[in-house]
PDB file of C-alpha atoms in Angstrom:
ATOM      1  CA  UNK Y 878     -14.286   6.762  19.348  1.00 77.00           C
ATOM      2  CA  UNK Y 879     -13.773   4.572  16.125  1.00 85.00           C
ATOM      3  CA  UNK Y 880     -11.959   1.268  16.458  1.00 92.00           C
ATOM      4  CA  UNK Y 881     -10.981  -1.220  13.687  1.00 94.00           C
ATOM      5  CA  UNK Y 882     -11.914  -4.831  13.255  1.00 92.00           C
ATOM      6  CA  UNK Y 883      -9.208  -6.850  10.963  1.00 90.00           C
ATOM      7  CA  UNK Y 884     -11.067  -9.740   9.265  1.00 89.00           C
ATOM      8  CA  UNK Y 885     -10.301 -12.539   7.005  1.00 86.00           C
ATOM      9  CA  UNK Y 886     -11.917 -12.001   3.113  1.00 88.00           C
ATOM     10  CA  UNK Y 887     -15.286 -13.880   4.797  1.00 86.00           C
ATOM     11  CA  UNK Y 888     -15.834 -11.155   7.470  1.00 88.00           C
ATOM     12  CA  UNK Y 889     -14.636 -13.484  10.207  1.00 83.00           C
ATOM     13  CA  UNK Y 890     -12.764 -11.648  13.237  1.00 82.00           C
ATOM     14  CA  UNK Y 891      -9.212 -12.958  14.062  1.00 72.00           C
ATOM     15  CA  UNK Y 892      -9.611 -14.551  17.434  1.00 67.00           C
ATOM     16  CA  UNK Y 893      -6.505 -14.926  20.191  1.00 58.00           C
ATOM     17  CA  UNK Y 894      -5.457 -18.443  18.822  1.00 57.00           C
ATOM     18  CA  UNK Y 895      -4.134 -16.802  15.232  1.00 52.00           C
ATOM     19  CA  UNK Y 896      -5.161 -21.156  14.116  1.00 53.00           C
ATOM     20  CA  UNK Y 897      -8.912 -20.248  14.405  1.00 56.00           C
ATOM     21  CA  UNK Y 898     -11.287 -17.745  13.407  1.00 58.00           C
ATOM     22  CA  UNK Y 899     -14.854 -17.209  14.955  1.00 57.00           C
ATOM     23  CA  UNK Y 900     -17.857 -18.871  13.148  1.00 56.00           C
ATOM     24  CA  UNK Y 901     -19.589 -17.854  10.330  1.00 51.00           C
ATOM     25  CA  UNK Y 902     -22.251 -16.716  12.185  1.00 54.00           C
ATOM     26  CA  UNK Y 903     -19.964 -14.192  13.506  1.00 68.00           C
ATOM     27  CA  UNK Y 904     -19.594 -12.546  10.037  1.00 83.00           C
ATOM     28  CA  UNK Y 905     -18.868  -8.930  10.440  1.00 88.00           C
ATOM     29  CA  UNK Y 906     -20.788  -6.490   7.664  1.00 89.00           C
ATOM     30  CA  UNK Y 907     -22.012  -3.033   7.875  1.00 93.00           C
ATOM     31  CA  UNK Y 908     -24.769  -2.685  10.289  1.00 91.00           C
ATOM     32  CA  UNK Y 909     -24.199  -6.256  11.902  1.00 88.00           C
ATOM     33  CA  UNK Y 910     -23.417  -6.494  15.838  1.00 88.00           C
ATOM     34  CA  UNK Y 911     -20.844  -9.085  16.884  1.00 85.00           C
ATOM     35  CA  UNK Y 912     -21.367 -10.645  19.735  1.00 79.00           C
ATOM     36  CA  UNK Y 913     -20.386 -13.317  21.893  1.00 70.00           C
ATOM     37  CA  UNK Y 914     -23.127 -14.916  23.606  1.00 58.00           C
ATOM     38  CA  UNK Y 915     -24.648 -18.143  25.155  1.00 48.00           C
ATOM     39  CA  UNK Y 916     -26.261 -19.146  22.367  1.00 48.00           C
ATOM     40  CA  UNK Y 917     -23.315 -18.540  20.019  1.00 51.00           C
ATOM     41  CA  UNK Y 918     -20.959 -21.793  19.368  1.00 51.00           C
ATOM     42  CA  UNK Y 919     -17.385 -19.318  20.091  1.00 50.00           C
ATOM     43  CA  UNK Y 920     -18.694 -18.460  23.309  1.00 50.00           C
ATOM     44  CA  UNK Y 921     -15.959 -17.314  25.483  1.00 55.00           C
ATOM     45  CA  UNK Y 922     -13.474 -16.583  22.772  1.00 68.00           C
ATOM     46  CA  UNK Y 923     -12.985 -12.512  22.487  1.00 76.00           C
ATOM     47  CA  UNK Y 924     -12.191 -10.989  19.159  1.00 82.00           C
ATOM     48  CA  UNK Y 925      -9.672  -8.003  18.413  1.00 83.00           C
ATOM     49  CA  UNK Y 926     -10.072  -4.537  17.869  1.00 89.00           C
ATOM     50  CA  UNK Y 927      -8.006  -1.728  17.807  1.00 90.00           C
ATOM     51  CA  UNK Y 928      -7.503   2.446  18.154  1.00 89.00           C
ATOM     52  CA  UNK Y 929      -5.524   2.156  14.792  1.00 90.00           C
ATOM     53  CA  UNK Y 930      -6.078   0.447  11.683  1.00 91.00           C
ATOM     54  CA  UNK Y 931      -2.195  -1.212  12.119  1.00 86.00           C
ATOM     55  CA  UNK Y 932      -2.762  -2.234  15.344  1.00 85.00           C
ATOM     56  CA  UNK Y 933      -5.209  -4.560  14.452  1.00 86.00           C
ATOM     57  CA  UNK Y 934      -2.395  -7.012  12.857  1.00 82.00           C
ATOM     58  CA  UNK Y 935      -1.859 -10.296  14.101  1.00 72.00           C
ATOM     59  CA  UNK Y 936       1.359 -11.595  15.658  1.00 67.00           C
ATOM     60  CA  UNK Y 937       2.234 -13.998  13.353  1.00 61.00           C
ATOM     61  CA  UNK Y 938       3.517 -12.513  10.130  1.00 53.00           C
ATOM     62  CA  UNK Y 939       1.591 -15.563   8.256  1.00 59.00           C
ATOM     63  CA  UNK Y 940      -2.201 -13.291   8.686  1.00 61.00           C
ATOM     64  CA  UNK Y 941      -3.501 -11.771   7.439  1.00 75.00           C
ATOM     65  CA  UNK Y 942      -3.635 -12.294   3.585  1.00 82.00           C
ATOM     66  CA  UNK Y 943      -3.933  -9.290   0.533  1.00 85.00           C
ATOM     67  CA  UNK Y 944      -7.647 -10.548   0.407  1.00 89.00           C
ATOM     68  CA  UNK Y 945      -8.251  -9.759   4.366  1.00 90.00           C
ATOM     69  CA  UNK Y 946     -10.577  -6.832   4.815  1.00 93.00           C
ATOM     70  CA  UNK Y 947     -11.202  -4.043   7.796  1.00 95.00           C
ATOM     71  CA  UNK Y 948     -14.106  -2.692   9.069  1.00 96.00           C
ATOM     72  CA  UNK Y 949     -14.545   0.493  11.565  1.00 96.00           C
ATOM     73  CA  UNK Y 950     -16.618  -0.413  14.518  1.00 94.00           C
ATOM     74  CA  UNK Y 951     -17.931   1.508  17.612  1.00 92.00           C
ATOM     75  CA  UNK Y 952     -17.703  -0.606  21.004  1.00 89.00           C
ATOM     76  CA  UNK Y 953     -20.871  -0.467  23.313  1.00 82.00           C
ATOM     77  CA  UNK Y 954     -18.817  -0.065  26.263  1.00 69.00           C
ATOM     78  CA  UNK Y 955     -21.180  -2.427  28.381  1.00 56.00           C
ATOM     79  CA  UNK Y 956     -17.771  -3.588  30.175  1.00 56.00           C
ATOM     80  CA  UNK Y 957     -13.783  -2.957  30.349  1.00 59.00           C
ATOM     81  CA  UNK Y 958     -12.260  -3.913  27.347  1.00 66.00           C
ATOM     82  CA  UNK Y 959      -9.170  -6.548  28.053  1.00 66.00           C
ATOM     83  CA  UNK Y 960      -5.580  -5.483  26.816  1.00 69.00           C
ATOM     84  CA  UNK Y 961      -3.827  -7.486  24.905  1.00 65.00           C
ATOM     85  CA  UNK Y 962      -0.381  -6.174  22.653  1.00 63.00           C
ATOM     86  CA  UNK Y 963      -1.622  -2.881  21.648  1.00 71.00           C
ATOM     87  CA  UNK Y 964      -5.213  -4.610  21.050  1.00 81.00           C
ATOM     88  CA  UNK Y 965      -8.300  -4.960  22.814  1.00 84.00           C
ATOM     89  CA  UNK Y 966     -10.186  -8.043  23.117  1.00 82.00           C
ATOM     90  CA  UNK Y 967     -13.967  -7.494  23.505  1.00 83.00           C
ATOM     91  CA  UNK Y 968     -16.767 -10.046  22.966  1.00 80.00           C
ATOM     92  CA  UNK Y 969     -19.570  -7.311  21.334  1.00 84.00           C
ATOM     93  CA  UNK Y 970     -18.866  -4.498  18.390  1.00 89.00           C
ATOM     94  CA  UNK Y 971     -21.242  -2.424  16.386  1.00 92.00           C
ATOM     95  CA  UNK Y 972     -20.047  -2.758  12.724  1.00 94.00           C
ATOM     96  CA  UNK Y 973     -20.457   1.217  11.243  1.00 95.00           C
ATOM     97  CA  UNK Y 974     -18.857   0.656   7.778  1.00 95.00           C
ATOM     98  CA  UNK Y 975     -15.699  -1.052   5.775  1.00 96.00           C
ATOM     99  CA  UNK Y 976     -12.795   0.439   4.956  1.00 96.00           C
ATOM    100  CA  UNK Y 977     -10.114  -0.146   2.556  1.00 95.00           C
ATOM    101  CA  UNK Y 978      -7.497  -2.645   4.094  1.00 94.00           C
ATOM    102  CA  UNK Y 979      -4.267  -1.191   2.905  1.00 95.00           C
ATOM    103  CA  UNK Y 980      -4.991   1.620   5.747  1.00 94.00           C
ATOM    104  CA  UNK Y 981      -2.901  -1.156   7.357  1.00 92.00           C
ATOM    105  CA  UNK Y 982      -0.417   0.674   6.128  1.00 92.00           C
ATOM    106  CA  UNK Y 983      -0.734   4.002   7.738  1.00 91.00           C
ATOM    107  CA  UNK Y 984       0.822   7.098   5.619  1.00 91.00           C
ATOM    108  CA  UNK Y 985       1.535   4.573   2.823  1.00 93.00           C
ATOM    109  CA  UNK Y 986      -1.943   3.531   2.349  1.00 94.00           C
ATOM    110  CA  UNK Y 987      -2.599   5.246  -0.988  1.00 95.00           C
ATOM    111  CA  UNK Y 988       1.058   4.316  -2.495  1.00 95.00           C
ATOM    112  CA  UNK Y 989       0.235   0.852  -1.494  1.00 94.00           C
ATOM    113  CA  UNK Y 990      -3.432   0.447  -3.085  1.00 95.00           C
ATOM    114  CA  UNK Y 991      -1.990   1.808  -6.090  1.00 96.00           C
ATOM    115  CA  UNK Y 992       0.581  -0.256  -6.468  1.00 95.00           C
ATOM    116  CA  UNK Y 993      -1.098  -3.447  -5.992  1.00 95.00           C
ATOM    117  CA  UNK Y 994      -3.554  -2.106  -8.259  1.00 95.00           C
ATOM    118  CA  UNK Y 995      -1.265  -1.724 -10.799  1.00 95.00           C
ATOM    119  CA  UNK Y 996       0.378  -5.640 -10.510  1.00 94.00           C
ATOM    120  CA  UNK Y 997      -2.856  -6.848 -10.469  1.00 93.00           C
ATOM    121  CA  UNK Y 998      -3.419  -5.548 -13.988  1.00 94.00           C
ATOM    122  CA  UNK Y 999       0.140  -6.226 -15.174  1.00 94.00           C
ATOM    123  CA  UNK Y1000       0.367  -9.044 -18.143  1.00 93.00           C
ATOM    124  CA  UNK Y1001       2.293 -12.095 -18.071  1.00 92.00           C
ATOM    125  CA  UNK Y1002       4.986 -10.302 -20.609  1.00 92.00           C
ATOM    126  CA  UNK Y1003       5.306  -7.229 -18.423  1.00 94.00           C
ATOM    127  CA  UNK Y1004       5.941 -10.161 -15.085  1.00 93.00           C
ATOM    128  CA  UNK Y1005       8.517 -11.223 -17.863  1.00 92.00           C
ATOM    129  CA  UNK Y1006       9.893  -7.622 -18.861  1.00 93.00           C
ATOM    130  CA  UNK Y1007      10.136  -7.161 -14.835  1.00 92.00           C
ATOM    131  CA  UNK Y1008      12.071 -10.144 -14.799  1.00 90.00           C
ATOM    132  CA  UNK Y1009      14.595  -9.305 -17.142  1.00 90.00           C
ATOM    133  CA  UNK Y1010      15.027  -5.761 -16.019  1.00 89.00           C
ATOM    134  CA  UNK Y1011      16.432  -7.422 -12.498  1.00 85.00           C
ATOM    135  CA  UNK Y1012      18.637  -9.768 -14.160  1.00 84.00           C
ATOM    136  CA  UNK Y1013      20.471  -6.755 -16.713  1.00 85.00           C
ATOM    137  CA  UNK Y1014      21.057  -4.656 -13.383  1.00 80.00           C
ATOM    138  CA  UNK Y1015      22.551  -7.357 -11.458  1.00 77.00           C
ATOM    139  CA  UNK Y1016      24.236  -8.452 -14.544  1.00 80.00           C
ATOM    140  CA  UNK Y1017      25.565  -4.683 -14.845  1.00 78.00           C
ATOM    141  CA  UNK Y1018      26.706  -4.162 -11.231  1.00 72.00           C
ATOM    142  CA  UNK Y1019      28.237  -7.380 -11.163  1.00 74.00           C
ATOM    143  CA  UNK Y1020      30.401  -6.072 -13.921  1.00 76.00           C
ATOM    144  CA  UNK Y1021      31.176  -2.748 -12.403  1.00 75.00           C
ATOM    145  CA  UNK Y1022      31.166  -3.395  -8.547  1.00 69.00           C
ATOM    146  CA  UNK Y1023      31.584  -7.134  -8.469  1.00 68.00           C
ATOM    147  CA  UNK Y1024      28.483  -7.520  -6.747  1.00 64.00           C
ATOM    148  CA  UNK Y1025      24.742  -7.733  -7.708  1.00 60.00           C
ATOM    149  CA  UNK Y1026      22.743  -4.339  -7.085  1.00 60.00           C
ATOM    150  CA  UNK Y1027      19.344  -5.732  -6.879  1.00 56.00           C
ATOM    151  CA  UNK Y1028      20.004  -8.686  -4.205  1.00 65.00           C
ATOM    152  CA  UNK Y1029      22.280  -5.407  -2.215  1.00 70.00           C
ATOM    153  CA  UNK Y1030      19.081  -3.373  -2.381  1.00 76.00           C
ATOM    154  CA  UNK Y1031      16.271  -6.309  -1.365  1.00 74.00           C
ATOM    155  CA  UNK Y1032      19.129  -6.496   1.712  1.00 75.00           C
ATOM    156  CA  UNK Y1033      19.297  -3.123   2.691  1.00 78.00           C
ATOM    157  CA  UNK Y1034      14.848  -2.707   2.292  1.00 80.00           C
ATOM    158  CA  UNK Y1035      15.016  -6.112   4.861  1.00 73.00           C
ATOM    159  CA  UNK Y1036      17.593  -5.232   7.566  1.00 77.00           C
ATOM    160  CA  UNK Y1037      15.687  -1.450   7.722  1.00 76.00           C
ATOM    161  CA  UNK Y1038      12.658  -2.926   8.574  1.00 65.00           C
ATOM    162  CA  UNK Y1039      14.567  -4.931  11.470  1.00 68.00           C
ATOM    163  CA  UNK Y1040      15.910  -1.842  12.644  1.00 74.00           C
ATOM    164  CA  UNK Y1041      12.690  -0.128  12.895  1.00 71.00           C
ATOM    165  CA  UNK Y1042      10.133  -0.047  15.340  1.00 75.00           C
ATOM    166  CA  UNK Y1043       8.221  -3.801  15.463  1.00 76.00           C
ATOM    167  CA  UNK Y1044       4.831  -2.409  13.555  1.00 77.00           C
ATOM    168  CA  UNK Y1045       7.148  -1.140  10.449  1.00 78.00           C
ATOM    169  CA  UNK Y1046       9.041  -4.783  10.693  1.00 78.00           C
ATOM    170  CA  UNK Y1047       5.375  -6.190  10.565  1.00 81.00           C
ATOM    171  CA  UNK Y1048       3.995  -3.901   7.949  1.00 83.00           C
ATOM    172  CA  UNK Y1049       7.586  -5.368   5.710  1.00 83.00           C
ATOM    173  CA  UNK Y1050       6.707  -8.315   6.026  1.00 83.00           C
ATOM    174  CA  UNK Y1051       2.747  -8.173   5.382  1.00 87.00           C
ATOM    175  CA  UNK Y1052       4.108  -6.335   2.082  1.00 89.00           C
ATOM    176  CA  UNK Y1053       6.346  -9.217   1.622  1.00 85.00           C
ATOM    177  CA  UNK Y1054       3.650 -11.850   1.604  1.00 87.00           C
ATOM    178  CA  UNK Y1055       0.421  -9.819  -0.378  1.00 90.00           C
ATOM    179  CA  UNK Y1056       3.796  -9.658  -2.836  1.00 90.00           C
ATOM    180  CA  UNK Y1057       3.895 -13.299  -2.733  1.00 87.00           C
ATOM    181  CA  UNK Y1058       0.466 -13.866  -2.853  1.00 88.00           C
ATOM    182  CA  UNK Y1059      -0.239 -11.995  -5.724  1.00 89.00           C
ATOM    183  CA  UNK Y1060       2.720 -13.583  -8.096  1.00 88.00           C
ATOM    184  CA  UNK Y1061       1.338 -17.389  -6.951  1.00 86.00           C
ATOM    185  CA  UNK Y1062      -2.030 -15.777  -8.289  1.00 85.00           C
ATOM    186  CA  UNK Y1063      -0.697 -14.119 -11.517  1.00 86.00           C
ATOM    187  CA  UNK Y1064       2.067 -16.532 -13.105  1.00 87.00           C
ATOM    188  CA  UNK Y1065       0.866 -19.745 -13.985  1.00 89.00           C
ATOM    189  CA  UNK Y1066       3.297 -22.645 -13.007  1.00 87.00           C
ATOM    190  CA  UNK Y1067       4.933 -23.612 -16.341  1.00 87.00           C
ATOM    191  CA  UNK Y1068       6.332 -19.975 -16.827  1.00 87.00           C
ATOM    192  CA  UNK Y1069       7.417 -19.773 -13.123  1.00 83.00           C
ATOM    193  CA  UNK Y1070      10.965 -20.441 -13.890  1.00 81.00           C
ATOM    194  CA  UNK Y1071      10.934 -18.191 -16.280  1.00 78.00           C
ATOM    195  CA  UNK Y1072       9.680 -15.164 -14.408  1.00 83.00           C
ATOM    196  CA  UNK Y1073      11.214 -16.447 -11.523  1.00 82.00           C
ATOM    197  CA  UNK Y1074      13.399 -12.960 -10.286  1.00 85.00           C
ATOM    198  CA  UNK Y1075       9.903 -10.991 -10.783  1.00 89.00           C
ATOM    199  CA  UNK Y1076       8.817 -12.783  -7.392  1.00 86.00           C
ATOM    200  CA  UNK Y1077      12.163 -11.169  -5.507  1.00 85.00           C
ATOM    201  CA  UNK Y1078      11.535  -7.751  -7.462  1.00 89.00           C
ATOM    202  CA  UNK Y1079       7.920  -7.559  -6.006  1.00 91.00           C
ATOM    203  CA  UNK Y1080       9.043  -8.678  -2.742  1.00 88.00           C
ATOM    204  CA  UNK Y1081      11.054  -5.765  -2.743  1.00 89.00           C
ATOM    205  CA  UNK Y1082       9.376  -3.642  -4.167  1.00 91.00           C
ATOM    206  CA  UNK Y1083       6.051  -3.922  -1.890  1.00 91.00           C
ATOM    207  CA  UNK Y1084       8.316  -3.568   1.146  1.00 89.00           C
ATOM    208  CA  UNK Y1085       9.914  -0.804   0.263  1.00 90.00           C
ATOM    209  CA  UNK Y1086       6.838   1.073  -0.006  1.00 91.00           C
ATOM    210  CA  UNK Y1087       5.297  -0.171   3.035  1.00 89.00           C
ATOM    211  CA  UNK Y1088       8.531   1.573   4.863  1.00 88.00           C
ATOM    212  CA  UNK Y1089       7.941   4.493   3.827  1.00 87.00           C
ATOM    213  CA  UNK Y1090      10.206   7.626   4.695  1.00 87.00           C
ATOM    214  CA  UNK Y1091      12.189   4.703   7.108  1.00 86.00           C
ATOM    215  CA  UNK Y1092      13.876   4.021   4.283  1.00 86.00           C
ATOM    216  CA  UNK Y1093      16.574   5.713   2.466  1.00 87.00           C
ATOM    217  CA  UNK Y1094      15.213   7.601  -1.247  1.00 88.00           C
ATOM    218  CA  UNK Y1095      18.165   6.237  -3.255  1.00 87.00           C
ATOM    219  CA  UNK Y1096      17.349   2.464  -2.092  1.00 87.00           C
ATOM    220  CA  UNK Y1097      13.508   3.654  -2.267  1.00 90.00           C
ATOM    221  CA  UNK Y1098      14.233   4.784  -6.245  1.00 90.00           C
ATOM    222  CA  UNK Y1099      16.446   1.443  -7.007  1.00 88.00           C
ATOM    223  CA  UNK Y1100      13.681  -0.600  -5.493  1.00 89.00           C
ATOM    224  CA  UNK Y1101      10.925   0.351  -7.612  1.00 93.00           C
ATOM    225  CA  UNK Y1102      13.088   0.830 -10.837  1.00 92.00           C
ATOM    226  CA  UNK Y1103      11.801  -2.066 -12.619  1.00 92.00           C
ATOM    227  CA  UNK Y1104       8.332  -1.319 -12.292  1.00 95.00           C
ATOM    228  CA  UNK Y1105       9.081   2.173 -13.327  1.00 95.00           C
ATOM    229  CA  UNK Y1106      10.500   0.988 -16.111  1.00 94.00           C
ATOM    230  CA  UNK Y1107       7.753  -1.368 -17.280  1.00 94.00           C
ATOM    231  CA  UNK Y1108       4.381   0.433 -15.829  1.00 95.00           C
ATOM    232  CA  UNK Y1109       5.337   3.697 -14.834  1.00 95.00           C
ATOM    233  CA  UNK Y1110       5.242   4.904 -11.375  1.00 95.00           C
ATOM    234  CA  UNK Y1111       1.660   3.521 -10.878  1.00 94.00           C
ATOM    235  CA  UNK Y1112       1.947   4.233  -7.056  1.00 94.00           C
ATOM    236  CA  UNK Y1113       2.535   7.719  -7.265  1.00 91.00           C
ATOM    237  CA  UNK Y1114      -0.929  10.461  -7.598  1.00 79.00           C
ATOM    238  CA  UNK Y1115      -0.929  11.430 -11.401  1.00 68.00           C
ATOM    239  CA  UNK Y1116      -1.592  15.132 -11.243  1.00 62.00           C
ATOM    240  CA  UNK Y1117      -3.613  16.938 -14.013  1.00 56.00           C
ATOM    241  CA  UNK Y1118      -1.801  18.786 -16.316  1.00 51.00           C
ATOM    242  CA  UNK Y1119      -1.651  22.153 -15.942  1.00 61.00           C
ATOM    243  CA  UNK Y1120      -3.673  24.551 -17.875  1.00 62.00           C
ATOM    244  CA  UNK Y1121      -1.801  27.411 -19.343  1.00 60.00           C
ATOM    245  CA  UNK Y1122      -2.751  31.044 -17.903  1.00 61.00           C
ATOM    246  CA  UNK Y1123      -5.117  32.680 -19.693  1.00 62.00           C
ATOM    247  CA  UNK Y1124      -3.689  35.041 -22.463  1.00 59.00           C
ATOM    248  CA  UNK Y1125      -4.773  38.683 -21.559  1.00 55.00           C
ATOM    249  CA  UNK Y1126      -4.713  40.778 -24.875  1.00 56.00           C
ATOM    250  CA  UNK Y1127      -2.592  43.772 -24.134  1.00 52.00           C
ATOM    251  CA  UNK Y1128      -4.407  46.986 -24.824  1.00 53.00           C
ATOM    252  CA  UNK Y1129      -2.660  50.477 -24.312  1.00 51.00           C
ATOM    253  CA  UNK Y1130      -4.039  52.188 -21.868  1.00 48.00           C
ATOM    254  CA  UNK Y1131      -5.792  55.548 -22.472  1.00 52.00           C
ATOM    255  CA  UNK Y1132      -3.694  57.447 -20.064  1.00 50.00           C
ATOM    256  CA  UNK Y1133      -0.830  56.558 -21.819  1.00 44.00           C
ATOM    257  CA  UNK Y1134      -1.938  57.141 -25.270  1.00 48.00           C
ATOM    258  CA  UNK Y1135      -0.647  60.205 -27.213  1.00 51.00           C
ATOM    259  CA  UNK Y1136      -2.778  62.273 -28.665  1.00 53.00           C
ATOM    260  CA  UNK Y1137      -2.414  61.547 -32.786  1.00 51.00           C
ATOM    261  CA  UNK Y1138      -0.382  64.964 -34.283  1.00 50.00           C
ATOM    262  CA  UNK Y1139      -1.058  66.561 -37.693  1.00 51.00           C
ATOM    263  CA  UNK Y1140       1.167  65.583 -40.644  1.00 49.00           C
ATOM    264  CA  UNK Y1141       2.727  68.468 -42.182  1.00 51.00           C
ATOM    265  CA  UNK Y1142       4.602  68.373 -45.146  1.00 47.00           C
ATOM    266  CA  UNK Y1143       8.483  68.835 -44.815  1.00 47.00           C
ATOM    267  CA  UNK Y1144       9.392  72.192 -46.864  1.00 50.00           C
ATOM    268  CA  UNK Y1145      12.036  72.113 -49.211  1.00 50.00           C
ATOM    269  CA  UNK Y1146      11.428  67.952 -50.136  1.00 45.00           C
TER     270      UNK Y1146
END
């Protein structure tokens, strides 16, 4: 059975203390067996793995970061594994390959990697364009409901992750942060201010596609609206166009074609 080993961008193993990760000679890369062992300096401290790529998160919403990566490994089986919320603490795993890390995400995985994809290439005048879009549509529901839309929407994404199961709230928030994370990395400081509504807008926008079908389509479709707007849906699977059918000449058939008569002249023209 393959189990998955969460790691920070290094290849370092998360260890029980979420302050500490194991030593770099611990570094976890295809082929490499992590151990713990006398000679190693984190003997004694297990590392986690897990049945299922989002069981391998942390309990603090802090780890991991967008950079993080995940590796499938196979456990020797030399001794019981120990328990430990939904994880299993071992001290020796057989690295078999890497994975991408947004199978953190479960069923979401591919709208996810997209998506980040696609912010990652945005310009600092589409972070702008974002901006603006959220400030017309509050501006706009203000003046027709009395309330802002977008702020009612990055609400109702947030309290449906607290009323789901606690992997979806973690999954929100891990969303939530790589959001983060990626806007302190793309907007440079003096035109923070300026783009500062983008920040909510990815927030919300990340989260509502870690949730999934837990959340409502309308709030789904609101959420992603200014990114729709500005990139196009970048996290959905562009499908090739589709060819035309081939044109099939249309021949009559010999059964159904009449023998040609003889033209006879009409008497008395």
């Amino acid at each position: 059975m393959a189990f998955y080993l969460l790691t920070d961008s290094h290849g370092r193993p998360y260890l029980p203390d979420l302050r500490e990760f194991t030593s770099g000679a611990a570094t976890a890369r295809v082929g490499a067996e992590l151990r713990t062992g006398l000679s190693a300096p984190w003997h004694g401290k297990r590392f986690f793995v897990a049945g299922s790529p989002g069981r391998t998160l942390p309990d603090s919403p802090m780890f991991p970061d967008r950079h993080s990566r995940l590796f499938e490994v196979q456990l020797p089986g030399r001794e019981a594994p120990v328990r430990h919320a939904g994880r299993i603490a071992v001290d020796c795993a057989l690295v078999t390959k890497e994975v991408s890390v947004f199978r953190l995400f479960g069923r979401q995985a591919k709208f996810m990697e997209r998506f980040f994809a696609g912010m990652e290439a945005m310009t600092l005048e589409q972070w702008a364009r974002v901006h603006q879009y959220f400030v017309a549509t509050e501006l706009r529901d203000v003046a027709r409901y009395g309330t802002p839309g977008v702020g009612r929407i990055g609400r109702a994404v947030k309290n449906t992750a607290h009323r789901s199961t606690k992997l979806v709230d973690e999954l929100g928030y891990l969303a939530d942060g790589w959001a983060y994370e990626l806007i302190d990395s793309s907007i440079p400081d003096e035109r923070r201010v300026e783009m500062l509504r983008a920040s909510e807008t990815a927030n919300v926008a990340a989260r509502a596609l870690a949730l999934g079908d837990k959340l409502l389509p309308a709030i789904r479709v609101d959420a992603l609206a200014p990114f729709a707007a500005v990139i196009g849906p970048v996290w959905e699977e562009s499908k090739p166009a589709k060819k035309p059918p081939p044109v099939v000449p249309i021949t009559p058939s010999n059964e159904y074609v009449q023998p040609g008569r003889e033209e006879r002249s009409c008497l008395g023209i």
